[in-house]
XYZ file of C-alpha atoms in Angstrom:
554
model
C -20.633 -4.480 -29.405
C -17.575 -6.700 -29.719
C -16.172 -8.844 -26.917
C -13.092 -6.602 -26.890
C -15.156 -3.487 -26.188
C -17.191 -5.228 -23.504
C -14.004 -6.039 -21.594
C -12.656 -2.485 -21.692
C -13.222 0.059 -18.925
C -14.745 3.489 -19.530
C -11.352 5.212 -19.650
C -10.133 2.905 -22.424
C -13.338 3.568 -24.352
C -12.724 7.344 -24.127
C -9.142 6.911 -25.320
C -10.227 4.663 -28.188
C -12.684 7.337 -29.314
C -10.053 10.096 -29.060
C -7.596 8.056 -31.124
C -10.199 7.199 -33.749
C -10.944 10.914 -34.108
C -7.242 11.719 -34.473
C -7.065 13.940 -31.391
C -3.719 12.589 -30.204
C -0.787 10.991 -31.996
C 0.607 9.363 -28.859
C -0.928 8.580 -25.480
C 0.881 10.115 -22.487
C -0.169 9.539 -18.867
C 1.399 10.506 -15.569
C 1.422 9.737 -11.856
C 1.692 13.109 -10.063
C 2.208 12.650 -6.295
C 2.860 15.511 -3.926
C 6.026 14.589 -1.974
C 4.455 15.222 1.431
C 4.213 11.654 2.735
C 4.443 7.960 1.916
C 2.319 6.376 -0.795
C -0.418 3.929 0.209
C -2.378 1.222 -1.573
C -4.788 3.746 -3.082
C -1.856 5.341 -4.901
C -0.938 1.917 -6.286
C -4.267 1.895 -8.110
C -3.424 5.210 -9.778
C 0.155 4.184 -10.590
C -0.865 0.887 -12.165
C -3.793 2.459 -14.026
C -1.730 5.276 -15.532
C 1.191 3.019 -16.373
C -1.097 0.282 -17.675
C -2.889 2.684 -20.033
C 0.401 4.033 -21.398
C 1.733 0.513 -21.920
C -1.493 -0.730 -23.529
C -1.435 2.038 -26.134
C 2.310 2.041 -26.726
C 2.575 5.462 -25.137
C 4.576 7.167 -22.396
C 4.222 7.161 -18.613
C 5.649 10.034 -16.565
C 6.510 10.165 -12.868
C 6.124 13.807 -11.939
C 6.172 15.333 -8.484
C 3.586 18.043 -7.827
C 5.956 19.907 -5.540
C 4.212 23.290 -5.356
C 3.823 23.373 -1.558
C 7.245 23.456 0.161
C 5.699 23.584 3.663
C 5.214 19.799 3.761
C 7.569 18.442 1.108
C 10.803 16.550 1.804
C 13.495 14.735 -0.150
C 12.750 11.714 2.062
C 9.296 11.487 0.512
C 10.653 11.968 -3.018
C 13.054 9.058 -2.528
C 10.401 6.785 -1.000
C 7.932 7.490 -3.824
C 10.510 6.731 -6.523
C 11.294 3.445 -4.754
C 7.583 2.539 -4.574
C 6.909 3.285 -8.242
C 9.940 1.258 -9.307
C 8.883 -1.592 -7.002
C 5.496 -1.760 -8.721
C 7.265 -2.044 -12.068
C 5.908 1.182 -13.569
C 8.553 2.229 -16.118
C 9.023 6.013 -16.186
C 12.172 5.664 -18.316
C 14.353 6.637 -15.346
C 13.407 10.293 -15.801
C 11.916 11.946 -12.727
C 9.981 15.139 -13.452
C 9.146 17.983 -11.078
C 6.449 20.641 -11.263
C 8.993 23.024 -9.758
C 11.049 22.746 -12.948
C 8.191 24.567 -14.680
C 7.896 27.460 -12.213
C 9.228 29.938 -14.799
C 6.600 28.841 -17.317
C 3.875 28.981 -14.679
C 4.880 32.521 -13.779
C 4.742 33.537 -17.444
C 1.324 31.883 -17.747
C 0.094 33.919 -14.788
C 1.444 37.109 -16.381
C -0.372 36.145 -19.590
C -3.658 35.783 -17.681
C -3.162 39.221 -16.112
C -2.514 40.781 -19.533
C -5.662 39.122 -20.880
C -7.709 40.496 -17.977
C -8.187 36.987 -16.606
C -6.311 37.430 -13.301
C -5.861 40.100 -10.642
C -3.931 40.755 -7.436
C -6.162 40.740 -4.361
C -5.431 42.287 -0.954
C -8.220 40.497 0.911
C -7.138 38.251 3.755
C -7.715 34.504 3.537
C -10.687 34.853 5.908
C -12.170 37.706 3.869
C -11.776 35.704 0.646
C -13.654 32.851 2.286
C -16.460 35.191 3.364
C -16.707 36.800 -0.088
C -16.844 33.393 -1.776
C -20.411 32.675 -0.677
C -21.917 29.262 -0.010
C -23.329 26.345 -1.944
C -26.704 28.119 -2.003
C -25.580 31.768 -2.125
C -23.473 33.426 -4.810
C -20.222 35.109 -3.872
C -19.459 38.790 -4.279
C -16.646 40.521 -6.101
C -13.530 41.605 -4.277
C -13.090 45.411 -4.130
C -9.707 44.847 -5.823
C -11.142 42.844 -8.733
C -11.174 45.750 -11.179
C -7.590 46.835 -10.824
C -6.010 47.748 -14.141
C -3.801 45.333 -16.054
C -0.815 47.617 -15.461
C -1.361 47.764 -11.704
C -1.815 43.993 -11.489
C 1.375 43.377 -13.465
C 3.294 45.724 -11.178
C 1.892 44.216 -7.983
C 2.463 40.643 -9.148
C 6.080 41.385 -10.019
C 6.541 42.998 -6.610
C 5.054 39.899 -4.997
C 7.698 37.876 -6.811
C 10.453 40.265 -5.721
C 9.579 40.056 -2.025
C 8.121 43.520 -1.529
C 5.117 42.213 0.432
C 4.710 40.007 3.471
C 3.452 36.436 3.322
C -0.330 36.331 3.087
C -0.717 40.040 2.348
C -1.562 39.566 -1.325
C -2.588 36.759 -3.668
C -3.153 36.394 -7.375
C -6.651 35.218 -8.290
C -8.167 34.021 -11.543
C -10.995 36.275 -12.700
C -13.826 33.906 -13.581
C -17.315 34.155 -12.018
C -18.174 34.855 -8.388
C -21.738 33.694 -9.050
C -20.739 30.319 -10.495
C -22.639 27.355 -9.005
C -19.231 25.642 -8.795
C -17.388 27.249 -5.882
C -14.046 26.257 -7.439
C -14.762 28.741 -10.238
C -15.368 31.719 -7.931
C -12.117 33.527 -8.624
C -9.797 30.876 -7.159
C -6.399 31.845 -5.764
C -3.671 30.797 -8.208
C -0.537 32.268 -6.541
C 0.412 33.076 -2.953
C 3.436 34.622 -1.240
C 5.442 32.117 0.796
C 8.988 32.672 2.038
C 10.061 29.063 2.243
C 13.026 27.075 1.042
C 11.975 24.610 -1.643
C 13.566 21.140 -1.781
C 14.281 21.553 -5.515
C 14.499 25.296 -6.270
C 15.978 26.453 -2.957
C 15.261 30.134 -2.226
C 14.734 31.251 -5.819
C 10.988 31.793 -5.443
C 9.023 33.804 -2.894
C 5.699 33.036 -4.585
C 4.271 29.610 -5.360
C 1.444 28.496 -7.647
C -1.601 26.743 -6.242
C -2.209 23.125 -7.196
C -5.315 23.755 -9.321
C -3.400 26.253 -11.436
C -0.130 24.353 -11.640
C -1.476 20.905 -12.405
C -3.066 21.530 -15.815
C 0.002 23.523 -16.888
C 2.336 20.673 -15.912
C 0.194 18.206 -17.854
C 0.121 20.459 -20.908
C 3.877 21.125 -20.875
C 4.590 17.383 -20.746
C 2.131 16.587 -23.515
C -0.073 14.499 -21.227
C -3.130 13.427 -23.196
C -5.323 11.973 -20.467
C -5.024 13.284 -16.914
C -6.456 10.456 -14.822
C -7.440 11.399 -11.281
C -9.842 10.381 -8.536
C -13.441 11.512 -8.164
C -12.819 14.317 -5.676
C -11.286 16.300 -8.559
C -14.447 16.108 -10.654
C -15.632 19.528 -9.442
C -12.171 20.921 -10.270
C -12.336 19.833 -13.908
C -13.991 23.098 -15.123
C -11.079 25.058 -13.616
C -8.567 22.616 -15.164
C -10.178 23.186 -18.579
C -10.374 26.963 -18.035
C -6.630 27.182 -17.331
C -5.483 25.258 -20.426
C -8.016 27.069 -22.607
C -7.094 30.584 -21.427
C -3.382 29.927 -21.787
C -4.018 28.537 -25.253
C -2.363 25.128 -25.277
C -2.812 23.134 -28.458
C -4.210 19.623 -27.989
C -4.779 20.224 -24.269
C -4.945 17.255 -21.893
C -8.305 15.755 -20.969
C -9.069 15.169 -17.273
C -10.926 11.922 -16.496
C -12.007 10.906 -12.992
C -12.299 7.397 -11.563
C -13.355 5.977 -8.204
C -10.874 5.921 -5.334
C -9.867 2.667 -3.687
C -11.320 2.175 -0.221
C -10.213 -0.872 1.772
C -11.941 -2.123 4.915
C -10.199 -2.388 8.297
C -7.163 -0.318 7.323
C -5.942 3.235 7.900
C -4.891 5.408 4.962
C -5.428 8.917 6.348
C -2.075 10.660 6.836
C -3.324 12.481 9.918
C -4.235 9.224 11.671
C -1.076 7.413 10.577
C 1.084 10.314 11.727
C -0.578 10.159 15.170
C -0.022 6.382 15.385
C 3.643 6.879 14.434
C 4.213 9.770 16.858
C 2.525 7.909 19.728
C 4.669 4.826 19.088
C 1.604 2.671 18.422
C 3.140 1.508 15.134
C 6.753 1.033 14.077
C 6.995 3.961 11.668
C 5.368 4.539 8.283
C 6.473 1.080 7.142
C 4.854 -0.820 10.028
C 3.420 -3.984 8.424
C -0.028 -3.281 9.885
C -0.342 -0.199 7.682
C -1.074 -0.149 3.962
C 1.545 2.315 2.833
C 3.422 0.707 -0.045
C 6.536 0.607 2.142
C 4.527 -1.236 4.812
C 2.995 -3.684 2.321
C 6.456 -4.411 0.928
C 7.784 -5.050 4.447
C 4.735 -7.168 5.313
C 5.614 -9.370 2.337
C 3.097 -8.365 -0.314
C 4.430 -8.585 -3.856
C 3.948 -6.249 -6.827
C 2.249 -9.131 -8.664
C -0.316 -9.548 -5.886
C -1.157 -5.835 -5.963
C -1.569 -5.924 -9.747
C -3.957 -8.877 -9.470
C -5.858 -7.063 -6.733
C -6.270 -3.948 -8.860
C -7.518 -6.070 -11.763
C -10.166 -7.596 -9.501
C -11.161 -4.181 -8.132
C -11.510 -2.761 -11.634
C -11.937 0.836 -12.791
C -15.280 2.570 -12.441
C -17.039 5.831 -11.609
C -18.899 4.222 -8.707
C -17.471 4.717 -5.252
C -17.335 1.663 -3.009
C -15.109 -0.265 -0.638
C -13.226 -3.529 -1.003
C -12.829 -6.209 1.607
C -9.268 -6.637 2.871
C -9.832 -10.373 2.378
C -9.670 -9.781 -1.391
C -6.140 -8.414 -1.049
C -5.180 -11.406 1.118
C -6.585 -13.745 -1.524
C -4.331 -12.159 -4.136
C -1.121 -12.593 -2.132
C -2.019 -16.223 -1.342
C -2.540 -16.940 -5.023
C 0.780 -15.316 -5.876
C 2.821 -17.084 -3.190
C 1.192 -20.503 -3.494
C 3.320 -21.674 -6.456
C 6.418 -19.715 -5.399
C 7.052 -20.058 -1.674
C 8.839 -23.174 -0.372
C 7.008 -25.187 2.306
C 9.007 -25.409 5.502
C 8.094 -26.636 8.943
C 7.958 -23.987 11.610
C 6.494 -24.266 15.092
C 5.107 -20.889 16.108
C 4.243 -21.690 19.736
C 6.645 -24.513 20.621
C 5.922 -27.428 22.922
C 8.579 -30.103 23.524
C 7.716 -33.615 22.307
C 9.859 -36.489 23.625
C 9.823 -39.890 21.907
C 10.727 -42.127 24.834
C 11.502 -45.279 22.803
C 13.666 -43.533 20.209
C 17.445 -44.006 20.600
C 19.083 -41.120 22.467
C 22.041 -40.749 20.098
C 20.267 -41.389 16.799
C 19.482 -38.812 14.090
C 17.679 -39.699 10.890
C 17.065 -37.835 7.641
C 13.803 -37.660 5.737
C 13.221 -36.328 2.236
C 10.354 -33.895 1.922
C 8.863 -31.894 -0.971
C 9.735 -28.237 -1.211
C 6.405 -27.254 -2.738
C 3.581 -29.598 -3.662
C 2.232 -26.999 -6.109
C 5.479 -26.904 -8.100
C 6.709 -30.244 -9.394
C 10.024 -28.634 -10.330
C 10.697 -27.329 -6.810
C 12.481 -30.536 -5.812
C 12.997 -31.939 -2.339
C 15.154 -31.293 0.714
C 16.398 -33.314 3.675
C 15.156 -32.722 7.207
C 16.513 -34.311 10.383
C 14.653 -36.255 13.053
C 15.663 -37.254 16.578
C 14.355 -38.116 20.033
C 13.287 -34.587 21.001
C 11.127 -32.450 18.742
C 8.939 -29.358 18.926
C 5.241 -29.340 18.058
C 2.582 -26.632 18.241
C 1.028 -26.108 21.660
C -2.465 -26.473 20.228
C -1.565 -29.827 18.665
C -1.870 -31.393 22.145
C -4.798 -31.321 24.555
C -5.052 -33.054 27.901
C -8.859 -33.285 27.630
C -9.800 -32.876 23.969
C -13.265 -32.113 22.612
C -14.982 -34.386 20.130
C -13.487 -34.508 16.632
C -10.071 -33.415 17.913
C -7.690 -35.636 15.928
C -4.333 -34.399 17.140
C -2.339 -35.553 20.163
C -3.974 -36.446 23.464
C -3.311 -39.286 25.932
C -3.718 -42.592 24.146
C -4.152 -41.088 20.652
C -1.879 -41.691 17.667
C -0.994 -39.235 14.879
C 1.451 -39.037 12.019
C 4.378 -36.651 12.302
C 4.459 -35.166 8.811
C 6.952 -36.954 6.589
C 8.179 -39.146 9.473
C 6.527 -41.695 11.823
C 3.341 -42.473 13.694
C 3.624 -41.491 17.352
C 1.286 -42.343 20.237
C 0.871 -40.100 23.262
C 1.751 -41.824 26.523
C 1.817 -38.885 28.916
C 2.902 -35.312 29.594
C 4.782 -33.133 32.085
C 3.517 -30.071 33.933
C 5.287 -27.357 35.883
C 4.354 -25.984 39.298
C 1.797 -23.680 37.676
C 0.022 -26.516 35.949
C 1.330 -25.570 32.511
C 2.184 -28.421 30.160
C 5.934 -28.376 29.471
C 6.446 -31.584 27.467
C 4.483 -34.371 25.783
C 5.728 -37.966 25.874
C 5.173 -40.398 23.006
C 6.327 -43.688 21.567
C 6.958 -44.186 17.874
C 6.385 -47.170 15.593
C 9.498 -47.813 13.430
C 7.352 -49.721 10.867
C 5.450 -46.534 9.964
C 8.361 -44.594 8.475
C 7.186 -42.265 5.737
C 7.913 -43.609 2.271
C 8.229 -47.203 3.517
C 4.960 -48.279 1.938
C 3.318 -48.911 5.338
C -0.376 -49.670 4.860
C -1.376 -50.831 8.333
C -3.569 -48.884 10.739
C -4.813 -45.432 9.780
C -4.653 -42.197 11.751
C -6.879 -39.158 11.342
C -4.365 -36.509 12.312
C -1.069 -35.336 10.830
C 0.933 -32.619 12.596
C 4.107 -30.759 11.731
C 7.221 -30.680 13.894
C 10.798 -29.403 14.120
C 13.863 -31.309 15.296
C 15.053 -29.784 18.582
C 18.719 -30.576 17.763
C 19.032 -28.180 14.824
C 15.979 -25.914 15.229
C 16.425 -22.253 14.334
C 15.265 -19.702 16.913
C 13.335 -16.821 15.361
C 11.091 -13.950 16.347
C 7.782 -14.252 14.528
C 5.306 -11.379 14.263
C 1.648 -12.241 13.829
C -0.592 -9.455 12.567
C -4.313 -8.800 12.758
C -6.382 -5.863 11.499
C -5.233 -2.536 12.895
C -8.884 -1.540 13.358
C -12.201 -3.359 13.199
C -14.749 -1.392 11.190
C -17.617 -3.582 12.445
C -17.081 -1.953 15.843
C -16.711 1.475 14.260
C -13.593 2.976 12.728
C -13.563 5.925 15.134
C -14.243 6.291 18.839
C -16.670 8.913 20.147
C -13.791 11.365 20.649
C -12.688 11.041 17.012
C -9.652 8.854 17.698
C -9.085 5.573 15.897
C -10.686 2.461 17.345
C -7.308 0.757 17.513
C -7.111 -3.018 17.952
C -4.685 -3.638 20.869
C -4.181 -7.209 19.618
C -3.087 -6.197 16.118
C 0.449 -7.483 16.770
C 1.563 -10.581 18.638
C 5.259 -11.414 18.851
C 6.271 -15.016 19.576
C 9.525 -16.954 19.804
C 9.314 -19.773 17.281
C 11.328 -22.873 16.424
C 11.949 -23.359 12.717
C 13.496 -26.153 10.676
C 17.187 -25.696 9.875
C 16.638 -24.716 6.209
C 14.893 -21.531 7.385
C 18.258 -20.181 8.472
C 19.307 -19.789 4.833
C 16.451 -17.409 3.988
C 17.422 -13.797 3.297
C 15.528 -10.584 4.117
C 12.559 -10.235 1.772
C 12.344 -13.965 0.949
C 9.051 -15.786 1.414
C 8.206 -19.159 2.897
C 5.087 -21.064 3.843
C 5.329 -22.524 7.314
C 3.070 -25.536 6.976
C -0.365 -25.013 8.545
C 0.650 -21.566 9.851
C 0.565 -19.360 6.775
C 2.907 -17.413 4.513
C 5.811 -15.520 6.065
C 8.573 -13.195 4.931
C 11.960 -12.440 6.473
C 11.658 -8.872 7.774
C 13.719 -6.486 5.652
C 14.227 -4.011 8.500
C 14.913 -5.914 11.735
C 16.167 -9.327 10.655
C 19.934 -9.915 10.823
C 22.498 -12.707 10.884
C 22.267 -12.693 14.671
C 18.474 -12.583 14.924
C 15.965 -13.826 12.384
C 12.655 -11.996 12.304
C 9.662 -13.187 10.271
C 6.418 -11.363 9.493
C 3.298 -13.348 8.779
C 2.079 -12.073 5.430
C -1.241 -13.909 5.532
C -2.807 -17.052 6.961
C -3.742 -20.040 4.826
C -7.517 -19.808 5.109
C -9.460 -17.355 2.971
C -12.948 -15.932 3.387
C -12.817 -14.511 -0.131
C -13.441 -16.292 -3.403
C -13.034 -14.565 -6.757
C -16.593 -15.402 -7.766
C -17.783 -13.313 -4.803
C -16.736 -10.155 -6.617
């Protein structure tokens, strides 16, 4: 086996075989979401896989909405899905397709099945159909309406379409095998009556096709060659093949299943997310603690980081879960060469340099990004009063604490050595300011080679500091403690969001919504695209700087 074949996944190997046998002239894939909610990170895997396959083979990628269930579908979801697919860079040629555009062809296909004796109108209720279906160990039994004549079925089906019957009073079922070991093949319902306004077709239709009937027809109409879907559809594949075979499509599409993406410590279930949104626990479907694509975008994840993540996850038939730390690793690797390094103090504590002139302000030149030699430098200001992080000072430090404490000396990054001489407390015993002296001979860049210090801390000049709201995120749930409580509710982490008032260096004020920055020692941040404004800057922490994941751990 060649090195090229070894590196290919099982789907690519199937496609290579199909092409070598001349089954298809052009590869066509599709991403077929139902517009009943927001996409999440699992959908990104499907989008990037389908688009990646089409691109690899010089084929075509379709974005097609499976909008066959108007009870839950909204234009809002259509718009959000288009935005997500475009954000990921999956090129669908600007043409958005809808299953509902094929409703006429689906109706004709159903009529064809009736004429062939492969479908019938059933009067059983939904509960009766369930009872007749049997179980995993017991065969089902035929409906008493299964042997209606072709003529009667055609008449009844047309009357269903014309609104003669009430919702739920009749359905159209495929006539397959009520004794099949695969329950999906036991005369599945393929059309139901539903008096609902559809977002695309309005009130034209009173009957709607079921997903398992519509989906293979949509694929066949569009010339899809390989219908890539997740493993839960594996048991539906015989029905998919039955539909395209009975209708008689030439070169029918081939359904191939792959493993879903499961990510630890996150919530993807729509039911749970909806409850969190309705209860006000999260800030809508784009809350940065969620993993909807809208939420990931707002949190500050990039399309490039998601693509790298999906490459690390890979494509397989084996179901498993991925550590969230792998996703964090990918965004760190993406932002490391891109994001400028600024100084930002997340939990500010005033630092006063008592021997520094009251009216003096200096400028220091500092690198924008040590990982990008072309990123250049910028000027930062320095004066008597600064801000440092609260945890960069301790009154009584433990061993191996190398930051500020009484009598200890540290370097202020890019500036001077300072030595702690004292501190102020309020009436509650809280430290309100730290006092230091500085050594003018230790100016950064002066070539000073005297005494050494073990600690370097970042700081912000109080004179021109930018005030900003900073949001610090942790896992929404902790699976080690159990994803669900005993009553079935989510084991929500009450500390998943901390909001602090930070002091940032002046250059931060020029950042625009959606732009990234690394605040030195604090992590990567993004200007919030929803709440940040000219009057109030809001930053979301994308990810911290430390990683528990290494690529070789995969």
